[in-house]
Short mmCIF file of C-alpha atoms and ligand atoms in Angstrom, two decimals:
data_model
loop_
_atom_site.label_atom_id
_atom_site.label_comp_id
_atom_site.label_asym_id
_atom_site.label_seq_id
_atom_site.Cartn_x
_atom_site.Cartn_y
_atom_site.Cartn_z
CA UNK T 26 91.85 117.66 183.55
CA UNK T 27 90.78 118.48 179.98
CA UNK T 28 88.02 116.52 178.24
CA UNK T 29 90.42 115.07 175.67
CA UNK T 30 92.59 113.60 178.43
CA UNK T 31 89.63 111.59 179.66
CA UNK T 32 88.05 110.79 176.31
CA UNK T 33 90.11 111.24 173.15
CA UNK T 34 87.61 109.66 170.77
CA UNK T 35 83.82 109.58 171.07
CA UNK T 36 81.10 107.91 169.03
CA UNK T 37 77.69 109.57 168.91
CA UNK T 38 74.81 107.37 167.77
CA UNK T 39 72.01 109.58 166.41
CA UNK T 40 72.30 112.97 164.74
CA UNK T 41 69.13 114.66 166.02
CA UNK T 42 69.13 117.82 168.14
CA UNK T 43 70.78 116.11 171.14
CA UNK T 44 73.39 114.15 169.18
CA UNK T 45 74.39 117.19 167.12
CA UNK T 46 74.64 119.35 170.27
CA UNK T 47 76.95 116.77 171.83
CA UNK T 48 79.04 116.55 168.64
CA UNK T 49 79.50 120.34 168.59
CA UNK T 50 80.46 120.51 172.26
CA UNK T 51 82.90 117.55 172.09
CA UNK T 52 84.65 119.01 169.04
CA UNK T 53 84.95 122.38 170.78
CA UNK T 54 86.68 120.51 173.61
CA UNK T 55 89.20 119.07 171.13
CA UNK T 56 87.78 115.51 171.07
CA UNK T 57 87.67 113.36 167.91
CA UNK T 58 84.03 112.69 167.13
CA UNK T 59 82.39 110.09 164.89
CA UNK T 60 78.63 110.42 164.45
CA UNK T 61 76.36 107.84 162.83
CA UNK T 62 72.70 108.29 161.93
CA UNK T 63 70.33 105.61 160.70
CA UNK T 64 68.63 107.94 158.23
CA UNK T 65 70.54 107.81 154.91
CA UNK T 66 69.41 111.38 154.17
CA UNK T 67 70.14 112.60 157.75
CA UNK T 68 67.04 114.77 157.57
CA UNK T 69 64.23 115.73 159.89
CA UNK T 70 60.49 115.31 159.73
CA UNK T 71 57.97 117.86 160.94
CA UNK T 72 56.72 121.42 160.77
CA UNK T 73 57.97 123.82 163.40
CA UNK T 74 59.27 123.55 166.90
CA UNK T 75 58.41 125.82 169.81
CA UNK T 76 61.46 127.38 171.41
CA UNK T 77 60.30 127.60 175.01
CA UNK T 78 62.42 129.71 177.34
CA UNK T 79 64.36 126.51 178.16
CA UNK T 80 64.89 125.39 174.55
CA UNK T 81 65.86 128.84 173.26
CA UNK T 82 68.38 129.41 176.08
CA UNK T 83 69.97 125.98 175.50
CA UNK T 84 70.38 126.60 171.75
CA UNK T 85 71.87 130.02 172.48
CA UNK T 86 74.26 128.50 175.04
CA UNK T 87 75.37 126.20 172.23
CA UNK T 88 76.35 129.27 170.21
CA UNK T 89 73.38 129.36 167.83
CA UNK T 90 71.66 132.59 168.97
CA UNK T 91 72.32 134.62 165.80
CA UNK T 92 71.33 131.84 163.40
CA UNK T 93 68.18 130.96 165.31
CA UNK T 94 67.06 134.60 165.55
CA UNK T 95 67.72 135.16 161.84
CA UNK T 96 65.89 132.10 160.54
CA UNK T 97 63.30 131.57 163.29
CA UNK T 98 60.89 133.99 164.93
CA UNK T 99 61.54 135.05 168.52
CA UNK T 100 59.38 137.15 170.83
CA UNK T 101 58.70 137.97 174.49
CA UNK T 102 54.93 137.74 174.83
CA UNK T 103 52.30 135.10 174.46
CA UNK T 104 48.57 135.71 174.04
CA UNK T 105 45.94 133.51 175.67
CA UNK T 106 42.60 133.95 173.92
CA UNK T 107 39.02 132.78 174.32
CA UNK T 108 37.59 130.42 171.72
CA UNK T 109 36.05 133.46 170.00
CA UNK T 110 39.51 135.03 169.60
CA UNK T 111 39.23 137.77 172.22
CA UNK T 112 42.40 138.19 174.28
CA UNK T 113 42.12 136.94 177.88
CA UNK T 114 45.67 137.40 179.03
CA UNK T 115 49.06 138.50 177.68
CA UNK T 116 51.92 136.68 179.35
CA UNK T 117 55.32 138.29 179.37
CA UNK T 118 58.26 135.90 179.54
CA UNK T 119 61.77 136.44 180.94
CA UNK T 120 64.80 136.81 178.64
CA UNK T 121 66.96 133.99 180.00
CA UNK T 122 69.99 134.09 177.68
CA UNK T 123 70.74 137.79 177.34
CA UNK T 124 69.07 141.16 177.10
CA UNK T 125 69.53 141.00 173.31
CA UNK T 126 67.70 137.72 172.72
CA UNK T 127 63.91 137.53 173.14
CA UNK T 128 62.47 135.07 175.63
CA UNK T 129 61.06 132.37 173.35
CA UNK T 130 59.74 131.72 169.84
CA UNK T 131 59.76 129.09 167.16
CA UNK T 132 61.72 127.76 164.23
CA UNK T 133 61.02 125.39 161.34
CA UNK T 134 62.39 121.94 162.21
CA UNK T 135 64.26 121.57 158.89
CA UNK T 136 65.78 125.05 159.41
CA UNK T 137 67.06 124.16 162.90
CA UNK T 138 68.39 120.85 161.57
CA UNK T 139 70.22 122.68 158.76
CA UNK T 140 71.80 125.19 161.17
CA UNK T 141 73.03 122.44 163.48
CA UNK T 142 74.18 120.18 160.64
CA UNK T 143 76.25 122.96 159.12
CA UNK T 144 77.87 123.66 162.51
CA UNK T 145 78.60 119.93 163.07
CA UNK T 146 80.30 119.57 159.67
CA UNK T 147 82.22 122.83 160.06
CA UNK T 148 83.59 121.68 163.42
CA UNK T 149 85.07 118.59 161.75
CA UNK T 150 82.79 115.84 163.04
CA UNK T 151 83.18 112.64 161.00
CA UNK T 152 79.60 111.81 159.98
CA UNK T 153 78.34 108.58 158.42
CA UNK T 154 74.66 108.05 157.58
CA UNK T 155 72.40 105.13 156.74
CA UNK T 156 73.88 102.90 159.42
CA UNK T 157 73.82 102.13 163.11
CA UNK T 158 75.68 100.18 165.74
CA UNK T 159 75.37 96.38 165.59
CA UNK T 160 77.21 95.47 168.81
CA UNK T 161 78.84 97.36 171.69
CA UNK T 162 81.59 95.48 173.49
CA UNK T 163 82.50 97.56 176.55
CA UNK T 164 85.42 97.13 178.97
CA UNK T 165 86.88 99.38 181.70
CA UNK T 166 88.73 101.61 179.27
CA UNK T 167 86.40 101.95 176.33
CA UNK T 168 84.04 100.35 173.84
CA UNK T 169 84.71 98.30 170.73
CA UNK T 170 81.90 98.93 168.28
CA UNK T 171 80.76 96.91 165.30
CA UNK T 172 78.63 98.91 162.86
CA UNK T 173 75.82 97.55 160.72
CA UNK T 174 77.87 98.18 157.55
CA UNK T 175 80.59 95.78 158.76
CA UNK T 176 83.08 98.43 159.92
CA UNK T 177 84.45 98.42 163.47
CA UNK T 178 85.85 101.13 165.76
CA UNK T 179 87.30 101.66 169.23
CA UNK T 180 86.05 104.58 171.37
CA UNK T 181 86.69 105.99 174.85
CA UNK T 182 82.99 106.85 175.17
CA UNK T 183 79.80 106.04 173.22
CA UNK T 184 76.89 108.50 173.44
CA UNK T 185 73.45 107.08 172.60
CA UNK T 186 71.39 109.97 171.23
CA UNK T 187 69.12 107.85 169.07
CA UNK T 188 65.75 109.11 170.27
CA UNK T 189 62.54 107.66 171.71
CA UNK T 190 63.05 104.13 170.34
CA UNK T 191 66.77 104.12 171.18
CA UNK T 192 68.61 101.00 170.06
CA UNK T 193 71.53 101.88 172.34
CA UNK T 194 69.17 102.03 175.36
CA UNK T 195 67.90 98.55 174.47
CA UNK T 196 71.48 97.27 174.23
CA UNK T 197 72.75 98.60 177.57
CA UNK T 198 69.49 98.62 179.57
CA UNK T 199 67.43 95.69 178.30
CA UNK T 200 65.03 95.96 181.26
CA UNK T 201 64.44 99.72 180.98
CA UNK T 202 60.82 100.94 180.62
CA UNK T 203 59.54 101.04 177.04
CA UNK T 204 57.88 104.08 175.42
CA UNK T 205 54.20 104.32 176.44
CA UNK T 206 51.26 105.99 174.68
CA UNK T 207 50.02 108.96 176.73
CA UNK T 208 46.38 109.09 175.54
CA UNK T 209 46.77 112.18 173.34
CA UNK T 210 47.72 112.80 169.73
CA UNK T 211 49.29 115.92 168.33
CA UNK T 212 48.11 117.74 165.21
CA UNK T 213 50.37 120.09 163.25
CA UNK T 214 49.77 122.26 160.15
CA UNK T 215 51.53 125.25 158.57
CA UNK T 216 50.00 128.67 157.84
CA UNK T 217 51.13 132.13 156.75
CA UNK T 218 51.35 134.51 159.74
CA UNK T 219 48.20 136.66 159.78
CA UNK T 220 48.56 140.43 159.56
CA UNK T 221 49.41 141.99 162.92
CA UNK T 222 50.46 138.79 164.76
CA UNK T 223 53.80 139.30 166.48
CA UNK T 224 53.78 136.48 169.04
CA UNK T 225 52.41 133.01 169.70
CA UNK T 226 48.73 132.57 170.60
CA UNK T 227 46.67 129.94 172.31
CA UNK T 228 42.88 129.69 172.02
CA UNK T 229 41.02 127.94 174.82
CA UNK T 230 38.17 125.88 173.40
CA UNK T 231 35.66 123.84 175.35
CA UNK T 232 37.23 120.51 174.45
CA UNK T 233 40.67 121.38 173.03
CA UNK T 234 43.29 124.09 173.16
CA UNK T 235 44.44 125.40 169.80
CA UNK T 236 47.85 127.05 169.56
CA UNK T 237 50.00 128.81 166.99
CA UNK T 238 53.77 129.29 167.15
CA UNK T 239 55.46 131.74 164.76
CA UNK T 240 58.43 129.84 163.37
CA UNK T 241 59.94 131.92 160.54
CA UNK T 242 59.56 135.55 159.48
CA UNK T 243 56.36 134.67 157.56
CA UNK T 244 55.23 131.19 158.65
CA UNK T 245 53.62 129.74 161.75
CA UNK T 246 52.46 126.29 162.72
CA UNK T 247 49.27 125.14 164.38
CA UNK T 248 49.36 122.66 167.25
CA UNK T 249 46.41 120.93 168.78
CA UNK T 250 46.35 118.02 171.23
CA UNK T 251 43.42 115.63 170.98
CA UNK T 252 42.36 113.04 173.55
CA UNK T 253 42.32 109.74 171.64
CA UNK T 254 42.04 107.00 174.31
CA UNK T 255 41.72 104.20 171.71
CA UNK T 256 44.61 105.52 169.62
CA UNK T 257 42.78 105.07 166.28
CA UNK T 258 44.63 104.67 162.98
CA UNK T 259 43.92 107.67 160.74
CA UNK T 260 44.37 107.73 156.98
CA UNK T 261 46.26 110.69 155.56
CA UNK T 262 43.29 111.60 153.36
CA UNK T 263 40.97 112.02 156.40
CA UNK T 264 43.31 114.37 158.30
CA UNK T 265 42.23 117.75 156.80
CA UNK T 266 38.53 117.06 157.46
CA UNK T 267 39.17 115.81 160.99
CA UNK T 268 41.32 118.84 161.82
CA UNK T 269 38.67 121.23 160.49
CA UNK T 270 36.16 119.40 162.73
CA UNK T 271 38.36 119.87 165.79
CA UNK T 272 38.59 123.58 164.98
CA UNK T 273 34.80 123.96 164.91
CA UNK T 274 33.72 126.23 167.72
CA UNK T 275 36.71 128.55 167.43
CA UNK T 276 35.90 132.01 166.14
CA UNK T 277 37.84 135.03 164.90
CA UNK T 278 41.12 134.42 163.09
CA UNK T 279 41.13 130.70 164.02
CA UNK T 280 37.84 130.24 162.15
CA UNK T 281 39.28 132.04 159.11
CA UNK T 282 42.41 129.86 159.20
CA UNK T 283 40.25 126.73 159.40
CA UNK T 284 38.63 127.68 156.10
CA UNK T 285 42.05 127.73 154.41
CA UNK T 286 42.69 124.03 155.20
CA UNK T 287 42.04 122.35 151.87
CA UNK T 288 41.45 118.62 151.34
CA UNK T 289 45.01 118.29 150.05
CA UNK T 290 46.60 120.20 152.97
CA UNK T 291 49.72 118.67 154.46
CA UNK T 292 48.87 117.76 158.04
CA UNK T 293 50.94 115.88 160.57
CA UNK T 294 49.13 113.66 163.07
CA UNK T 295 51.15 111.84 165.70
CA UNK T 296 50.06 109.85 168.77
CA UNK T 297 52.25 110.89 171.72
CA UNK T 298 54.59 108.48 173.47
CA UNK T 299 56.87 109.07 176.39
CA UNK T 300 59.66 107.31 178.26
CA UNK T 301 61.62 108.29 181.37
CA UNK T 302 64.67 106.56 182.83
CA UNK T 303 65.13 107.69 186.42
CA UNK T 304 68.14 105.62 187.45
CA UNK T 305 71.59 106.10 185.95
CA UNK T 306 71.78 107.14 182.28
CA UNK T 307 75.04 105.24 181.67
CA UNK T 308 76.45 101.75 181.83
CA UNK T 309 80.25 101.77 181.90
CA UNK T 310 81.53 103.82 178.97
CA UNK T 311 78.14 104.09 177.21
CA UNK T 312 75.94 107.07 178.13
CA UNK T 313 72.51 108.19 176.90
CA UNK T 314 70.99 111.63 176.36
CA UNK T 315 67.86 113.30 175.01
CA UNK T 316 64.72 111.38 174.09
CA UNK T 317 66.56 108.09 174.61
CA UNK T 318 66.15 108.71 178.37
CA UNK T 319 63.51 111.44 178.73
CA UNK T 320 61.09 111.64 175.82
CA UNK T 321 58.38 114.09 176.74
CA UNK T 322 55.15 115.44 175.26
CA UNK T 323 55.06 118.95 173.72
CA UNK T 324 53.15 120.57 176.61
CA UNK T 325 56.15 122.59 177.83
CA UNK T 326 57.87 122.88 174.41
CA UNK T 327 61.10 121.84 176.08
CA UNK T 328 62.12 118.32 174.93
CA UNK T 329 64.66 119.49 172.37
CA UNK T 330 66.14 122.04 174.78
CA UNK T 331 66.47 119.42 177.50
CA UNK T 332 68.47 117.24 175.05
CA UNK T 333 70.78 120.19 174.31
CA UNK T 334 71.19 120.86 178.05
CA UNK T 335 72.20 117.19 178.51
CA UNK T 336 74.92 117.56 175.88
CA UNK T 337 76.26 120.79 177.38
CA UNK T 338 76.34 119.39 180.92
CA UNK T 339 77.89 116.06 179.84
CA UNK T 340 80.88 117.79 178.24
CA UNK T 341 81.14 120.28 181.12
CA UNK T 342 81.36 117.38 183.59
CA UNK T 343 84.00 115.57 181.52
CA UNK T 344 85.99 118.82 181.55
CA UNK T 345 85.86 119.26 185.31
CA UNK T 346 85.98 115.69 186.70
CA UNK T 347 88.97 113.54 187.60
CA UNK T 348 87.62 110.42 185.86
CA UNK T 349 84.96 109.36 183.37
CA UNK T 350 83.09 107.53 186.15
CA UNK T 351 82.97 110.67 188.28
CA UNK T 352 81.83 112.77 185.30
CA UNK T 353 78.99 110.35 184.49
CA UNK T 354 77.85 110.29 188.13
CA UNK T 355 77.77 114.09 188.19
CA UNK T 356 75.95 114.10 184.85
CA UNK T 357 73.21 111.89 186.35
CA UNK T 358 73.00 114.03 189.48
CA UNK T 359 72.59 117.26 187.52
CA UNK T 360 70.39 116.06 184.69
CA UNK T 361 67.98 113.39 185.92
CA UNK T 362 65.91 115.56 188.34
CA UNK T 363 65.56 118.41 185.84
CA UNK T 364 64.66 116.25 182.83
CA UNK T 365 62.26 114.21 185.01
CA UNK T 366 60.44 117.37 185.98
CA UNK T 367 59.98 118.36 182.33
CA UNK T 368 58.57 114.91 181.47
CA UNK T 369 56.39 114.48 184.57
CA UNK T 370 54.87 117.97 184.49
CA UNK T 371 54.23 117.70 180.73
CA UNK T 372 52.43 114.38 181.28
CA UNK T 373 50.49 115.89 184.20
CA UNK T 374 49.30 118.82 182.06
CA UNK T 375 48.24 116.28 179.40
CA UNK T 376 46.30 114.31 182.04
CA UNK T 377 44.57 117.51 183.18
CA UNK T 378 43.57 118.27 179.60
CA UNK T 379 42.19 114.76 179.13
CA UNK T 380 40.13 114.97 182.32
CA UNK T 381 39.01 118.57 181.61
CA UNK T 382 40.55 119.87 184.85
CA UNK T 383 39.70 123.53 185.57
CA UNK T 384 41.69 125.87 183.31
CA UNK T 385 43.01 127.79 186.33
CA UNK T 386 44.62 124.57 187.70
CA UNK T 387 46.19 123.82 184.32
CA UNK T 388 47.51 127.39 184.09
CA UNK T 389 48.91 127.17 187.64
CA UNK T 390 50.87 123.99 186.84
CA UNK T 391 52.09 125.50 183.59
CA UNK T 392 53.39 128.63 185.28
CA UNK T 393 54.95 126.67 188.19
CA UNK T 394 56.75 124.49 185.59
CA UNK T 395 57.95 127.57 183.71
CA UNK T 396 59.40 129.01 186.91
CA UNK T 397 61.40 125.84 187.52
CA UNK T 398 62.67 125.45 183.96
CA UNK T 399 63.75 129.10 183.97
CA UNK T 400 66.24 128.29 186.77
CA UNK T 401 69.90 128.00 185.73
CA UNK T 402 70.93 124.46 184.74
CA UNK T 403 74.71 125.04 184.80
C1 FAD Y 530 54.76 116.01 168.52
C2 FAD Y 530 55.98 116.54 169.22
C3 FAD Y 530 56.17 117.90 169.32
C4 FAD Y 530 57.30 118.42 169.98
N1 FAD Y 530 57.44 119.76 170.08
C5 FAD Y 530 58.52 120.26 170.73
C6 FAD Y 530 58.68 121.66 170.85
O1 FAD Y 530 57.84 122.43 170.40
N2 FAD Y 530 59.80 122.14 171.48
C7 FAD Y 530 60.77 121.29 171.99
O2 FAD Y 530 61.77 121.77 172.55
N3 FAD Y 530 60.63 119.94 171.88
C8 FAD Y 530 59.54 119.42 171.26
N4 FAD Y 530 59.40 118.07 171.13
C9 FAD Y 530 60.45 117.19 171.65
C10 FAD Y 530 61.65 117.12 170.71
O3 FAD Y 530 61.25 116.89 169.38
C11 FAD Y 530 62.58 115.99 171.16
O4 FAD Y 530 62.73 116.05 172.56
C12 FAD Y 530 63.95 116.11 170.50
O5 FAD Y 530 63.82 115.94 169.11
C13 FAD Y 530 64.87 115.05 171.07
O6 FAD Y 530 66.10 115.08 170.41
P1 FAD Y 530 67.00 113.76 170.33
O7 FAD Y 530 68.22 114.19 169.59
O8 FAD Y 530 67.14 113.16 171.67
O9 FAD Y 530 66.17 112.72 169.49
P2 FAD Y 530 65.67 112.82 167.94
O10 FAD Y 530 65.42 114.23 167.57
O11 FAD Y 530 64.56 111.84 167.83
O12 FAD Y 530 66.93 112.31 167.11
C14 FAD Y 530 67.31 110.98 167.10
C15 FAD Y 530 68.22 110.75 165.91
O13 FAD Y 530 68.72 109.42 165.98
C16 FAD Y 530 68.60 108.79 164.73
N5 FAD Y 530 68.43 107.35 165.02
C17 FAD Y 530 67.33 106.71 165.45
N6 FAD Y 530 67.60 105.41 165.65
C18 FAD Y 530 68.90 105.23 165.34
C19 FAD Y 530 69.76 104.11 165.36
N7 FAD Y 530 69.35 102.91 165.73
N8 FAD Y 530 71.05 104.29 164.98
C20 FAD Y 530 71.51 105.52 164.59
N9 FAD Y 530 70.72 106.61 164.56
C21 FAD Y 530 69.45 106.47 164.94
C22 FAD Y 530 67.41 109.43 164.06
O14 FAD Y 530 67.50 109.32 162.65
C23 FAD Y 530 67.54 110.88 164.55
O15 FAD Y 530 68.34 111.64 163.69
C24 FAD Y 530 58.27 117.53 170.52
C25 FAD Y 530 58.08 116.16 170.41
C26 FAD Y 530 56.95 115.67 169.79
C27 FAD Y 530 56.75 114.17 169.71
#
């Protein structure tokens, strides 16, 4: 059975990484795809994104290897350093996609968005922005959708890919868990890549870990996770000073980089929230993917890749199943355990950081998680 025999017309709600991956895959399977995104500019917010071994393989499986390698920065090794900058350990990562594509890396979020957006439009997806779904009226054969701009449509399948605060999740699973604050906040800032750096680095401080991911040929971003149990509100103007304070105690290149953070530096500060749905990800002909069902923290750098894996597996199952119901059951069976592991282990690493668990225990959980996410998902 081909995908288009089961679902001739699909609506995707949300044009982030997961929604765009689904749109690309459905179009490649010959399905008519409408995509709506709430953001009138259909843009993306943020600095860079780490392409863990999982995330990079998923993007390559989607057919984006050449673009990502050209615009991003990919490498095979990762340096773990002391707070003073001396190298403690060099980890060598496996090339999961092919011998020709390095193991992991980074890319600027707007650059990844642009690559995927171009592919979506080229494949002939019908995109509308600045709107959402108002109602979903599902029956055994499909879903009648009313949009917030007054239009209506009839679809064989609706895919909710509308992120952490998913409206579609709220519509089909009103009793589902809500996003919860994890206790940490994430700091991000951009820098030029220092002379001689050819891979990501993490510096182990007494209170915080400080990391850098190379994300273009000449740029890298800083990430730092802070324990903020009271989740304080922070004014934009205080961010540069606070970040410099958190970087106190780091020596070597990290200390030099700290000095380049001016009072007008553009810094992103974001409290972390997570949600995980562990029972079925669909109700009738409406199915969810990505952060709508498994929003994780950045500890394994794998949230975006997990959303892409969802999209790939969803379309694979529709291509190989006898009915939509069977495909959605198989989708749950293949995706929920794997995505749950990414979320739960990321949260566990965060907990260990917040309770200052011994670094060797944190490293052990990190490497055990990496071994599992390196396993094939298809
Ligand atoms: C601080 C932080 C750092 C991270 N770092 C990494 C990393 O290094 N590597 C990695 O792989 N992952 C990382 N992640 C996770 C990654 O960003 C997410 O897992 C990924 O973006 C999820 O993709 P998505 O398409 O499901 O959701 P999103 O990317 O959130 O996209 C949702 C889309 O839906 C749209 N939308 C929202 N509401 C509606 C609505 N009601 N109607 C229509 N459209 C709507 C939005 O405009 C958006 O375009 C990080 C996450 C955080 C919070």
